[in-house]
Short mmCIF file of C-alpha atoms and ligand atoms in Angstrom, two decimals:
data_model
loop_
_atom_site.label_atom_id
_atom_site.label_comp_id
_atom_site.label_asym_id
_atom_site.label_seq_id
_atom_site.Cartn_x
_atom_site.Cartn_y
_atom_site.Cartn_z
CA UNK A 1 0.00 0.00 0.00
CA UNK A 2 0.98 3.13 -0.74
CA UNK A 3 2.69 5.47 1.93
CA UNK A 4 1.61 9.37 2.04
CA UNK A 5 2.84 11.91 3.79
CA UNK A 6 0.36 14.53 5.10
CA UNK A 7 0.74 17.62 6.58
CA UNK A 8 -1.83 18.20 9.59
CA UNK A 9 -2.64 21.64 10.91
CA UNK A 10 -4.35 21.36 14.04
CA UNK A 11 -5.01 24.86 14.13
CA UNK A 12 -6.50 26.60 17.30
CA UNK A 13 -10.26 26.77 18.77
CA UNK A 14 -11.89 23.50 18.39
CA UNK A 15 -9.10 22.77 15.54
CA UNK A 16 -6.93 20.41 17.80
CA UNK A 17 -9.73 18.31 19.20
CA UNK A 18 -11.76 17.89 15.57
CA UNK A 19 -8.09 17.17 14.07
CA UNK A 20 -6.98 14.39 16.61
CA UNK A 21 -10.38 12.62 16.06
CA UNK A 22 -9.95 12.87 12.66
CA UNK A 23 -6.39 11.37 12.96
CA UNK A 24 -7.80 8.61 14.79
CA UNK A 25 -10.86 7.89 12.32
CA UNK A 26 -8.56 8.28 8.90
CA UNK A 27 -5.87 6.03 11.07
CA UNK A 28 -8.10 3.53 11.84
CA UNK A 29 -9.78 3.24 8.20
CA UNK A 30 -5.99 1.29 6.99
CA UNK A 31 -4.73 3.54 4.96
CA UNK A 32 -0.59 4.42 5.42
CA UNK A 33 -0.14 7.99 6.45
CA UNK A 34 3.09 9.95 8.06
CA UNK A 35 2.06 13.06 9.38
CA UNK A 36 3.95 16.49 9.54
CA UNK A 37 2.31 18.40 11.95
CA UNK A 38 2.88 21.87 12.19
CA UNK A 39 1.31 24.85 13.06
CA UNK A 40 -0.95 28.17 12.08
CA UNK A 41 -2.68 30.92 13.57
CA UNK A 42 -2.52 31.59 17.72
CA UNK A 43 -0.69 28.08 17.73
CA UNK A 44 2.18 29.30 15.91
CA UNK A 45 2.55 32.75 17.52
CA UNK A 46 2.72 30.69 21.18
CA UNK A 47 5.59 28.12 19.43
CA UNK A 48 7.41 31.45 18.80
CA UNK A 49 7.40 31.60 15.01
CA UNK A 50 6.83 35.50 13.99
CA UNK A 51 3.68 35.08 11.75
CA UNK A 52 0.53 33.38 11.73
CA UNK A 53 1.24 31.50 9.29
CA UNK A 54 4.96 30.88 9.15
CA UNK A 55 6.96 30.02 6.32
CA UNK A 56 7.51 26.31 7.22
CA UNK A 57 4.14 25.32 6.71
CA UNK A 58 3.79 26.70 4.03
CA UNK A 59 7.10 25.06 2.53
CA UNK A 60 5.77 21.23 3.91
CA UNK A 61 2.33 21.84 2.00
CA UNK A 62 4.26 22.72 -1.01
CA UNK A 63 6.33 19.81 -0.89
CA UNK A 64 3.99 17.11 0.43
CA UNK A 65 0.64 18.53 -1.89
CA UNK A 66 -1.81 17.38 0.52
CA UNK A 67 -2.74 19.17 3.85
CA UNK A 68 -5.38 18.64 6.36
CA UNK A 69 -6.12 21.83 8.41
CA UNK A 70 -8.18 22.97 11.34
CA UNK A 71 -9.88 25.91 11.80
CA UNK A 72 -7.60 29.05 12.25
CA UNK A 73 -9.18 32.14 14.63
CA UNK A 74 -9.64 35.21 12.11
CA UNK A 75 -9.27 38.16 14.38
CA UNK A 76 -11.94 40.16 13.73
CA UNK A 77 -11.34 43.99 12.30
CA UNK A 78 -7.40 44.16 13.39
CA UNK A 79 -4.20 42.11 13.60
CA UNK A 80 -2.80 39.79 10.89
CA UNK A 81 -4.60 38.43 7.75
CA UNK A 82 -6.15 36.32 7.85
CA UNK A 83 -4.28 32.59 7.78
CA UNK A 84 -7.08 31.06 5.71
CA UNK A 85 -6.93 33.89 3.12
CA UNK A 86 -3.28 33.89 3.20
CA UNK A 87 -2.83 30.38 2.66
CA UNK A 88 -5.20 30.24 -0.05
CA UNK A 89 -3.51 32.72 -2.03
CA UNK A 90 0.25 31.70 -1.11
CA UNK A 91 -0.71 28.30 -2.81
CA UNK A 92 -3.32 29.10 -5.02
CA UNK A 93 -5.84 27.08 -3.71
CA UNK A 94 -8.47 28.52 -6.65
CA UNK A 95 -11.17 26.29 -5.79
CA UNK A 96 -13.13 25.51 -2.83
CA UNK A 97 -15.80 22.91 -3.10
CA UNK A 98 -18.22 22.28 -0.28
CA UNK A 99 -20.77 19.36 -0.77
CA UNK A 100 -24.08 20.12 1.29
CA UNK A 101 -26.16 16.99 1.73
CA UNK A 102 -28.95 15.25 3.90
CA UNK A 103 -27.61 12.77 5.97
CA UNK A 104 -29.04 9.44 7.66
CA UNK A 105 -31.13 10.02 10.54
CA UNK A 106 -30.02 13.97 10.99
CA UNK A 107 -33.67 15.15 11.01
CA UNK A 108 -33.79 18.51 9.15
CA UNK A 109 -36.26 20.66 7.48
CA UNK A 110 -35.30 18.95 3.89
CA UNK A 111 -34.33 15.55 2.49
CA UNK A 112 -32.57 14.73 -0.45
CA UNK A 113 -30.30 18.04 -0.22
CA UNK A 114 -27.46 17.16 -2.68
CA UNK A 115 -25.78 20.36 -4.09
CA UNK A 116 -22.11 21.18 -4.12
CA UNK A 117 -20.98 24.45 -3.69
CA UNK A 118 -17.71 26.12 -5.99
CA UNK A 119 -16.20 29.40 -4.52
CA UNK A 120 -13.62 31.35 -6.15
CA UNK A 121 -11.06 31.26 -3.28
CA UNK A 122 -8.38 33.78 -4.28
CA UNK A 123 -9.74 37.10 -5.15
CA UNK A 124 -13.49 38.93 -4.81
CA UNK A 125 -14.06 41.18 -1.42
CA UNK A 126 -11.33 38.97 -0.24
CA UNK A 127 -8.22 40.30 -1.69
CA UNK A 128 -7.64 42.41 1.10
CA UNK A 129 -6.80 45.61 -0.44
CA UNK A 130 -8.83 48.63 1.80
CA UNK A 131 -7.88 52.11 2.13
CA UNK A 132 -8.58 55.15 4.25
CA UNK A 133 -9.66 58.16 1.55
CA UNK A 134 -9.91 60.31 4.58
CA UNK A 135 -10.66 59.71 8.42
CA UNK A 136 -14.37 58.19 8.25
CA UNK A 137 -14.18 57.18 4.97
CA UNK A 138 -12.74 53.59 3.86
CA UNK A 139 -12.94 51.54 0.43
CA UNK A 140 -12.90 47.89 0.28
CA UNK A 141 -11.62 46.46 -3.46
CA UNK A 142 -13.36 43.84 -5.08
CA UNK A 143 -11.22 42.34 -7.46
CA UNK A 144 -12.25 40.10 -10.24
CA UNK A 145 -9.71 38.78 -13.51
CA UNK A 146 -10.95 37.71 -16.39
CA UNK A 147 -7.97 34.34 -16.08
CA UNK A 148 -9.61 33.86 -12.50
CA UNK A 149 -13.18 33.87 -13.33
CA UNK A 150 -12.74 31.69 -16.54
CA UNK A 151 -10.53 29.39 -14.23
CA UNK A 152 -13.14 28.54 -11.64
CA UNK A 153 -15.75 28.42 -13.95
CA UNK A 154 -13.68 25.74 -16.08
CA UNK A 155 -13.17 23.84 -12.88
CA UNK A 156 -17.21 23.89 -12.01
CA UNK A 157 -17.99 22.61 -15.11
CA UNK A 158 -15.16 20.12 -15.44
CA UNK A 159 -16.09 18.83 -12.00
CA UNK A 160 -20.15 19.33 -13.01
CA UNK A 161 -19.03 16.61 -15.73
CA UNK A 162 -16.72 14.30 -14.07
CA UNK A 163 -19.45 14.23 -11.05
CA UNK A 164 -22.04 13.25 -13.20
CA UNK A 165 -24.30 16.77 -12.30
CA UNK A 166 -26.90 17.89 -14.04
CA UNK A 167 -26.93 21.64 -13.84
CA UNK A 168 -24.79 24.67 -12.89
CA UNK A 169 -26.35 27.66 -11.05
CA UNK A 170 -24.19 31.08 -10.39
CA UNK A 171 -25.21 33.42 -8.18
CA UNK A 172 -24.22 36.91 -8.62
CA UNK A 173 -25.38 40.18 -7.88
CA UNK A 174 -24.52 41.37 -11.72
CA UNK A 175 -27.20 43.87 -11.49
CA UNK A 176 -25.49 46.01 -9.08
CA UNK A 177 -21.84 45.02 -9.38
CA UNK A 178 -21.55 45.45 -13.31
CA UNK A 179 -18.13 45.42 -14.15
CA UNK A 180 -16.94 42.86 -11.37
CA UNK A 181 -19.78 40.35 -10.90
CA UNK A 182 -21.00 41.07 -14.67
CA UNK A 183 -17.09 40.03 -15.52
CA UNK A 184 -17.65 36.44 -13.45
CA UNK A 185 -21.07 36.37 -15.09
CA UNK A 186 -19.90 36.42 -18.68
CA UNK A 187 -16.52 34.34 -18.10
CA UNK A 188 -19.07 30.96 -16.78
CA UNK A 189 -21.71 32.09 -19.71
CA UNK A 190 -18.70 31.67 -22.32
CA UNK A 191 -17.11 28.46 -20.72
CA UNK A 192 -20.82 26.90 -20.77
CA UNK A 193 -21.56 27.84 -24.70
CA UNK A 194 -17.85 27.01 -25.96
CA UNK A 195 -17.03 24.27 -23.88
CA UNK A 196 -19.50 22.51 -21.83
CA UNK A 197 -23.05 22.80 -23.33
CA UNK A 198 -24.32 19.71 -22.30
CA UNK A 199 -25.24 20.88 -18.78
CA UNK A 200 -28.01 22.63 -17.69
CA UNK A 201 -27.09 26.27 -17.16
CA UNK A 202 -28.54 29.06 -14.70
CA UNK A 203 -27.96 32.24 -13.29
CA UNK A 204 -29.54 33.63 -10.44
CA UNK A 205 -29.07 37.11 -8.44
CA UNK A 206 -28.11 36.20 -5.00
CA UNK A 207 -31.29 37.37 -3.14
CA UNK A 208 -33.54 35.71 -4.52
CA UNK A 209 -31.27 32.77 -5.14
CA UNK A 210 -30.93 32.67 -1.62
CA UNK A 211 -34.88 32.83 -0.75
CA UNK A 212 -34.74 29.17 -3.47
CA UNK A 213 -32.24 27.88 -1.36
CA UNK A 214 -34.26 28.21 2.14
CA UNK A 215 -37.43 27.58 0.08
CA UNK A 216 -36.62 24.03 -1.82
CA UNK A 217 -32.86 23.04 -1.98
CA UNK A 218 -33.28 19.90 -4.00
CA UNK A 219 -33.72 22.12 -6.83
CA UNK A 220 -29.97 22.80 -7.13
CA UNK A 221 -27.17 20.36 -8.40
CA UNK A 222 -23.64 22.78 -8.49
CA UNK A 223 -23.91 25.77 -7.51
CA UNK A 224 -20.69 28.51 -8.49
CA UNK A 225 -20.22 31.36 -6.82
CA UNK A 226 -17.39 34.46 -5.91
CA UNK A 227 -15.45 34.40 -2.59
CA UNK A 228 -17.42 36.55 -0.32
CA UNK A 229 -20.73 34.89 -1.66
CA UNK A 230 -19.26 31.33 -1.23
CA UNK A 231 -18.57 32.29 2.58
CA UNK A 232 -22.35 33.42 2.96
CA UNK A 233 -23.99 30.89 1.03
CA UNK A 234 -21.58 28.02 2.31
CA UNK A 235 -23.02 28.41 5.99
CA UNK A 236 -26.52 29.03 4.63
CA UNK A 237 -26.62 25.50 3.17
CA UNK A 238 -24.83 24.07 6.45
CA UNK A 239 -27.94 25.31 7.91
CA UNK A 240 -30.01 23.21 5.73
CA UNK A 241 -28.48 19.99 6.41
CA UNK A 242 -27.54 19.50 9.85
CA UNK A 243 -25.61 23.02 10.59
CA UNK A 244 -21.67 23.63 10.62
CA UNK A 245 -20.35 20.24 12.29
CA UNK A 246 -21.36 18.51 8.91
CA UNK A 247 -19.97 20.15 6.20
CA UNK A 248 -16.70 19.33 4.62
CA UNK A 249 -14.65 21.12 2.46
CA UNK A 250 -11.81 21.13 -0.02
CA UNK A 251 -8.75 23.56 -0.91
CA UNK A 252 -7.71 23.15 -4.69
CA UNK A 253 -5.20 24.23 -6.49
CA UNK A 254 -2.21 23.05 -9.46
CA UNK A 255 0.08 22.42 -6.56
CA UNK A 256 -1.46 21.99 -3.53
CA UNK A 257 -5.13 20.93 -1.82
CA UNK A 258 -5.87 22.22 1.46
CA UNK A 259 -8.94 19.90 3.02
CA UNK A 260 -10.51 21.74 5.77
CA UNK A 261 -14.03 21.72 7.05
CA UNK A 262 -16.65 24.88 6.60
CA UNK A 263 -16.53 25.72 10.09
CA UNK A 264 -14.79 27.90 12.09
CA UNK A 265 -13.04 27.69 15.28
CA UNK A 266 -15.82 27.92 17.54
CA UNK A 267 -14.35 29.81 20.36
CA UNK A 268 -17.75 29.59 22.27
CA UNK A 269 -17.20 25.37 22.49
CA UNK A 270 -13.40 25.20 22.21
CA UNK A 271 -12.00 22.86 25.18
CA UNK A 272 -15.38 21.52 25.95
CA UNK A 273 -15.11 18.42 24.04
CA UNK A 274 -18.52 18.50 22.54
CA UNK A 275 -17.33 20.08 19.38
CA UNK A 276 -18.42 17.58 16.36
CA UNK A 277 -15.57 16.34 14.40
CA UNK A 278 -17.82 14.41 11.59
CA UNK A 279 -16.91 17.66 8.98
CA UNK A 280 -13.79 17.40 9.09
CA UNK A 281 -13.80 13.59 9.25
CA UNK A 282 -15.86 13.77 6.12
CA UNK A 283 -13.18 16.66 4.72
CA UNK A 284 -10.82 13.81 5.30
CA UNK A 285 -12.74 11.68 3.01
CA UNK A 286 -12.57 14.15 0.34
CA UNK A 287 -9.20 13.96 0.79
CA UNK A 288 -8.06 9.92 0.71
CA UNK A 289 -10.28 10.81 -2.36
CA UNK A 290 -8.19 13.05 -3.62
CA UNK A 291 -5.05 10.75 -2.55
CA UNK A 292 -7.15 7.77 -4.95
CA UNK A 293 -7.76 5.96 -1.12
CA UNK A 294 -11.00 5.17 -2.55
CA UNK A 295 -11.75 1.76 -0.53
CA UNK A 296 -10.44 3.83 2.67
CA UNK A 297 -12.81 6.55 1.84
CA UNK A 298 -15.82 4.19 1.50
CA UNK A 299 -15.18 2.33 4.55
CA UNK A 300 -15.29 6.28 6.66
CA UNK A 301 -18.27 7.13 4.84
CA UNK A 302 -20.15 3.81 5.41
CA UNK A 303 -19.42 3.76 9.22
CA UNK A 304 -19.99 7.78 9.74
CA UNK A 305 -23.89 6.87 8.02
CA UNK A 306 -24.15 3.57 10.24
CA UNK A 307 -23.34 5.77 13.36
CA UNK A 308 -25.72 8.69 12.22
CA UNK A 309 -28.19 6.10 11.50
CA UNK A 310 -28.29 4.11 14.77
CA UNK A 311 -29.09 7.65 16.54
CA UNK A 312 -27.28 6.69 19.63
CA UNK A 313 -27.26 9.41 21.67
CA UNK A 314 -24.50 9.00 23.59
CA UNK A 315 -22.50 8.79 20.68
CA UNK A 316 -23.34 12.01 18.90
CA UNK A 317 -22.33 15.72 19.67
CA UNK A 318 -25.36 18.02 20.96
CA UNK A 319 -25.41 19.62 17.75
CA UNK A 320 -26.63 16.86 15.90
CA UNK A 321 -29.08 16.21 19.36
CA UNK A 322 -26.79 13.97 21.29
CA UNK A 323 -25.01 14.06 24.51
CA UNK A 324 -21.67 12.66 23.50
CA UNK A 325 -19.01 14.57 22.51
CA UNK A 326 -16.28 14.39 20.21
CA UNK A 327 -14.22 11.79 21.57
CA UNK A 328 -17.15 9.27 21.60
CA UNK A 329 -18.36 9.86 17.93
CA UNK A 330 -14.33 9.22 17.07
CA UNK A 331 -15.03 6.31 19.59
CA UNK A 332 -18.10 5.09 17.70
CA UNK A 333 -16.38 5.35 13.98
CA UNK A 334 -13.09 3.71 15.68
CA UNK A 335 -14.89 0.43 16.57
CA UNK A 336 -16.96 0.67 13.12
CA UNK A 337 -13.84 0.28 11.02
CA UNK A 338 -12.11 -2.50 13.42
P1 LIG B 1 -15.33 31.64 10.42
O1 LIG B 1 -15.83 32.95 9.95
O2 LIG B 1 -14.01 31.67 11.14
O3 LIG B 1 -15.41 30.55 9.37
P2 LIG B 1 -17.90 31.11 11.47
O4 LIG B 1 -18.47 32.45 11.52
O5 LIG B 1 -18.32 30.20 10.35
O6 LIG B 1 -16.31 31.16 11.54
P3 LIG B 1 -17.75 29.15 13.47
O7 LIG B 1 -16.62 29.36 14.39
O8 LIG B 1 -17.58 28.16 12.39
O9 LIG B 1 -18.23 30.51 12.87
O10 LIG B 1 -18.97 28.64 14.28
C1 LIG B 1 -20.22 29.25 14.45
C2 LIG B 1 -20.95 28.46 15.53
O11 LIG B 1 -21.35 27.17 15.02
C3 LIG B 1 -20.00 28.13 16.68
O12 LIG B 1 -19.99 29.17 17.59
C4 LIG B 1 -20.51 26.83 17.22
O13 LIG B 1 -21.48 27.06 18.19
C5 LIG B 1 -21.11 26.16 15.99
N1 LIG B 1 -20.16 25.18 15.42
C6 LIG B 1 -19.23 25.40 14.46
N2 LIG B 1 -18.54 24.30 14.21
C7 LIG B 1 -19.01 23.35 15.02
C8 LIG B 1 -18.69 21.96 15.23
N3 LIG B 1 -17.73 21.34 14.56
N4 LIG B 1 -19.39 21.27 16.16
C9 LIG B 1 -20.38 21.87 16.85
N5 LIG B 1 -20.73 23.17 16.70
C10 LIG B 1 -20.06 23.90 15.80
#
């Protein structure tokens, strides 16, 4: 079997307890992994490296391709960018894709939510370029290429096909925004006609996109989307299936993937040990995926449905209505795959 070598990011928040469980579960599924750990965000800052996201992690993802990451604090309005945004950019990590769907026995307002969500990671509201004009008066640039929009779009369709979807849906807010959103408009209009015809093709403006979301989400397949939308929308759909602890997501880029889950470090539950590890678990699936673990990845995602299906409550986290906590779901998916 094939040895890889992974670098793992605990992170900070509930990042070291959802990563160790996630260790465990990916450990226990058989397949060979050596793990770099190292460290971003508060984590690094308390090891004594001078940034947030210091230079020798971002040197091991380069080398090893393949990283598994915890959520990273953002400090909100002051202090150092952002380590998600900064990561994402150092390695191009163009595409995030975040699949949103119903799962066994997590009662919800839907069933049959299957959409997959694919957010332009590097540029948008998020490039991080804000100025003072004068005091009380700031600017916030929203940047949008014609090479990046054409890019993600490319990759939405290409992964539309390969996925076997049916139908693309952007949401934009062209209307208003006319030069940058009307520029990622037009760049996933001309990769549909010229390249990728065959699938079913939609625009909607993000409002009222949003009210067809929270309405009936079975009616959406892939949806594609700009950064600062993707964020929104991402934790929107989270909502609809089960809420943050059960979305997964993936980091993708020519020379690197980054799998992380949707969530966020959770400050309010960090150190509690009720924080639910199943997204990033599932994240991890994406990524012995992504590593061609394929028989691995099966074996996580049958025993993470057998657990969610059994309903034992002492087994799941209280946001899924248990009153285990993260060590006994990594418990429960431990014995599964013995
Ligand atoms: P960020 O902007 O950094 O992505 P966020 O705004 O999405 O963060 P989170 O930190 O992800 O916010 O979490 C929002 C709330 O959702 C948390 O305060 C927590 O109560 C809940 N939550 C998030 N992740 C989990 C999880 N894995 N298990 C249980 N609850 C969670």
């Amino acid at each position: 079997m094939a040895k890889h070598t992974i670098v793992l990011i605990p992170g900070d928040g509930i990042g070291p307890e959802v990563t160790t469980a996630t260790r465990r579960v990916i450990e226990a599924s058989g397949v060979s992994i050596d793990w770099v750990e190292l460290p971003a965000g508060a984590n690094a800052i308390a090891q004594g490296f001078d940034n947030v996201l210091p230079e020798r992690t971002v040197a091991a993802i380069k080398a090893h391709r393949v990283a598994l990451k915890g959520p990273v604090t953002t400090p909100v309005g002051k202090g150092f960018k952002s380590v998600n945004v900064q990561l994402r950019q150092r390695l191009n990590l163009y595409a995030a894709i975040r699949p949103v769907r119903s799962l066994p026995g997590v009662k919800t307002r839907f069933e049959n939510v299957d959409m997959v969500i694919v957010r332009e990671n590097t540029e948008g509201l998020y490039s991080g370029i804000e100025n003072e004009i004068v005091p009380g008066v700031v600017t916030s640039l929203k940047v949008a290429s014609e090479p990046a929009c054409t890019r993600i779009a490319r990759y939405a369709f290409r992964y539309a096909t390969r996925r076997h979807r049916k139908k693309i849906t952007v949401f934009h807010k062209a209307n208003i925004m006319k030069l940058s959103d009307g520029l990622f408009l037009n760049c996933a209009r001309k990769i549909f006609e010229e390249e990728y015809p065959n699938i079913d093709y939609e625009e909607t403006i993000i409002d009222a996109g949003c009210m067809k979301l929270v309405q009936d989400p079975t009616k959406f397949d892939v949806l594609l989307m700009e950064n600062f939308y993707g964020d929104l929308v991402s934790d929107l759909c989270a909502g609809l299936v089960g809420g943050l602890g059960v979305v997964p997501g993936s980091n993708i880029g020519e020379e690197a993937a980054v799998f992380e889950a949707v969530h966020g470090s959770a400050p309010d539950i960090a150190g509690k040990g009720i924080a639910n590890p199943l997204a990033l678990i599932m994240s991890g699936v994406m990524m012995l995926r992504h590593l061609h673990e394929d028989t691995a990845a099966d074996r996580i995602k049958i025993a993470y449905n057998a657990v969610l299906e059994e309903g034992d409550k002492s087994k799941l986290t209280r946001d899924l209505g248990g009153t285990g906590g993260t060590d006994s779901f990594a418990d429960a998916m431990v014995a599964k795959l013995k």
